[in-house]
Amino acid sequence: MDRSEAVPSPRHFRPLPPWAQGPATIALHGAQRPERNAGAVVPPIYQTSTFRFPGPYSELGIEGPPYLYTRHDNPTQEVAAETVRLLEGGESARVYGSGMGAISAALLGLLSPGEELVAMENLYGGTVGLCSGLLRRLGIAVRWVSPHEEAEPELVLSDRTRVVFLESPSNPLLQVHDIAQWAAAADARGALTIVDNTLATPVNQHPIELGADVVVHSGTKYLGGHSDLMAGALVAPRSIMDRIHATDIGLGSVLDPFAAFLLARGMKTLPLRVERQNRSAAWLVEQLVAIPEVERVWYPGRASPEEEALAARQMGGRSGVLAFVLRGGLAAARRTLARLECVHVASSFGGVESLVSLPEETSHVGLSEAERRECGMPSGMLRLSVGLEEPEVLLSDLRQAIGSG
Ligand SMILES: Cc1ncc(COP(=O)(O)O)c(C=O)c1O
């Protein structure tokens, strides 16, 4: 029997059919191969750690068996990875056990002792911790970029720079970085640019089109979208992915097949969810700025006319996440959290239900007060991830919790 027929393998996905034009259709149909899976409309979960070879390994030729071991590869992981790849418009993709699993695989796979990483100061706190802890211990230099150095990447990069890492919009300040400008400057130095596209999602932004080499995601957030899994994803050119894969096999930051199934399932509604969350968040921003107790609101493009122009240039929709600070500072923020009824007080973002958190006590607890001040995050700043509830319900919950009118 021809083994390629006996083992339904979604490894070699068909090219995108000409009718699969928009993100919604791609998210639903891009990685599906029902003809390989008994006609199943939903790809099955290959809940297996290992795969039977068609014969002795030594007789399988240089290609080896279709699948070897789930830490290396698994058909269910591939369905999720292929969907992310198509949505981001890259050459190859892999999925991981968490966003940090993907980020650590990329940084450890692409950097060696003596080389330099250039990273924006306002990255997710876990990424900051990885860079200033493990990477430094391994002899990798980390050059942090402050907002006032933003405009001139050429002055920041050096001959030792091998990787530039940025997150745009950033978490939780929603700052928009010029991806094309950083990618061009990195390229001129022979360095790679990695963009964390978790907050933007491929619905709102395509870093690869803007010149980035690698895109990373915490799939735990919008890609999965239901606050029910941990996952990460990377999209990169094949040659770069091979370097990362050689490292991630050793790190073991693999995505379990069941979580891969949930991730693939979640992404089917990604465009629908993100479009609605963008709309609701933009509306809530307008409502919040009119509330007297609210001192300031952060949202991509709001910081200045220049940032607005940049956001309009490099993004489609803006974000389902916003941040705000109350005039009463930290005490007022804590009072508000205690009174919220519909909005969950929880870390993370990108789920179907609205979540609010105090980054200084959650995602950015690892930063000192001085570090938080340096990157422009005032004490008491609240990050709101807008879910799929009616925005009027969210506004009324926020109003009563803030104690406004
Ligand atoms: C922007 C960003 N990147 C990466 C991560 C890490 O992802 P995970 O928690 O899935 O490891 C997070 C987590 O909050 C994040 O906000």
mmCIF file with all atom_site columns, C-alpha atoms in Angstrom, residues 333-348 353-359 361-362 382-385 397-398 401:
data_model
loop_
_atom_site.group_PDB
_atom_site.id
_atom_site.type_symbol
_atom_site.label_atom_id
_atom_site.label_alt_id
_atom_site.label_comp_id
_atom_site.label_asym_id
_atom_site.label_entity_id
_atom_site.label_seq_id
_atom_site.pdbx_PDB_ins_code
_atom_site.Cartn_x
_atom_site.Cartn_y
_atom_site.Cartn_z
_atom_site.occupancy
_atom_site.B_iso_or_equiv
_atom_site.pdbx_formal_charge
_atom_site.auth_seq_id
_atom_site.auth_comp_id
_atom_site.auth_asym_id
_atom_site.auth_atom_id
_atom_site.pdbx_PDB_model_num
ATOM 1  C CA . ALA A 1 333 ? -7.513  51.898 40.015 1.00 0.00 ? 333 ALA A CA 1
ATOM 2  C CA . ARG A 1 334 ? -7.654  49.318 42.814 1.00 0.00 ? 334 ARG A CA 1
ATOM 3  C CA . ARG A 1 335 ? -11.116 50.580 43.895 1.00 0.00 ? 335 ARG A CA 1
ATOM 4  C CA . THR A 1 336 ? -12.322 50.263 40.298 1.00 0.00 ? 336 THR A CA 1
ATOM 5  C CA . LEU A 1 337 ? -11.003 46.709 39.988 1.00 0.00 ? 337 LEU A CA 1
ATOM 6  C CA . ALA A 1 338 ? -12.800 45.718 43.181 1.00 0.00 ? 338 ALA A CA 1
ATOM 7  C CA . ARG A 1 339 ? -16.151 47.001 41.840 1.00 0.00 ? 339 ARG A CA 1
ATOM 8  C CA . LEU A 1 340 ? -16.138 45.620 38.291 1.00 0.00 ? 340 LEU A CA 1
ATOM 9  C CA . GLU A 1 341 ? -18.864 43.061 37.694 1.00 0.00 ? 341 GLU A CA 1
ATOM 10 C CA . CYS A 1 342 ? -18.868 42.071 34.013 1.00 0.00 ? 342 CYS A CA 1
ATOM 11 C CA . VAL A 1 343 ? -15.226 42.729 33.167 1.00 0.00 ? 343 VAL A CA 1
ATOM 12 C CA . HIS A 1 344 ? -12.947 40.089 34.706 1.00 0.00 ? 344 HIS A CA 1
ATOM 13 C CA . VAL A 1 345 ? -9.933  41.278 36.661 1.00 0.00 ? 345 VAL A CA 1
ATOM 14 C CA . ALA A 1 346 ? -7.277  39.001 35.170 1.00 0.00 ? 346 ALA A CA 1
ATOM 15 C CA . SER A 1 347 ? -3.958  39.154 33.380 1.00 0.00 ? 347 SER A CA 1
ATOM 16 C CA . SER A 1 348 ? -3.705  38.242 29.670 1.00 0.00 ? 348 SER A CA 1
ATOM 17 C CA . GLU A 1 353 ? -14.396 38.015 27.433 1.00 0.00 ? 353 GLU A CA 1
ATOM 18 C CA . SER A 1 354 ? -13.185 41.434 28.575 1.00 0.00 ? 354 SER A CA 1
ATOM 19 C CA . LEU A 1 355 ? -10.221 41.386 30.940 1.00 0.00 ? 355 LEU A CA 1
ATOM 20 C CA . VAL A 1 356 ? -8.695  44.224 32.882 1.00 0.00 ? 356 VAL A CA 1
ATOM 21 C CA . SER A 1 357 ? -5.394  44.245 34.742 1.00 0.00 ? 357 SER A CA 1
ATOM 22 C CA . LEU A 1 358 ? -2.901  46.481 36.494 1.00 0.00 ? 358 LEU A CA 1
ATOM 23 C CA . PRO A 1 359 ? 0.279   45.725 34.511 1.00 0.00 ? 359 PRO A CA 1
ATOM 24 C CA . GLU A 1 361 ? 1.076   43.989 39.434 1.00 0.00 ? 361 GLU A CA 1
ATOM 25 C CA . THR A 1 362 ? 0.851   41.429 36.621 1.00 0.00 ? 362 THR A CA 1
ATOM 26 C CA . LEU A 1 382 ? -5.131  49.911 33.775 1.00 0.00 ? 382 LEU A CA 1
ATOM 27 C CA . ARG A 1 383 ? -5.008  47.725 30.655 1.00 0.00 ? 383 ARG A CA 1
ATOM 28 C CA . LEU A 1 384 ? -8.389  46.735 29.252 1.00 0.00 ? 384 LEU A CA 1
ATOM 29 C CA . SER A 1 385 ? -8.717  43.904 26.747 1.00 0.00 ? 385 SER A CA 1
ATOM 30 C CA . ASP A 1 397 ? -19.773 48.407 34.066 1.00 0.00 ? 397 ASP A CA 1
ATOM 31 C CA . LEU A 1 398 ? -16.719 50.661 33.779 1.00 0.00 ? 398 LEU A CA 1
ATOM 32 C CA . ALA A 1 401 ? -16.811 50.787 38.894 1.00 0.00 ? 401 ALA A CA 1
#
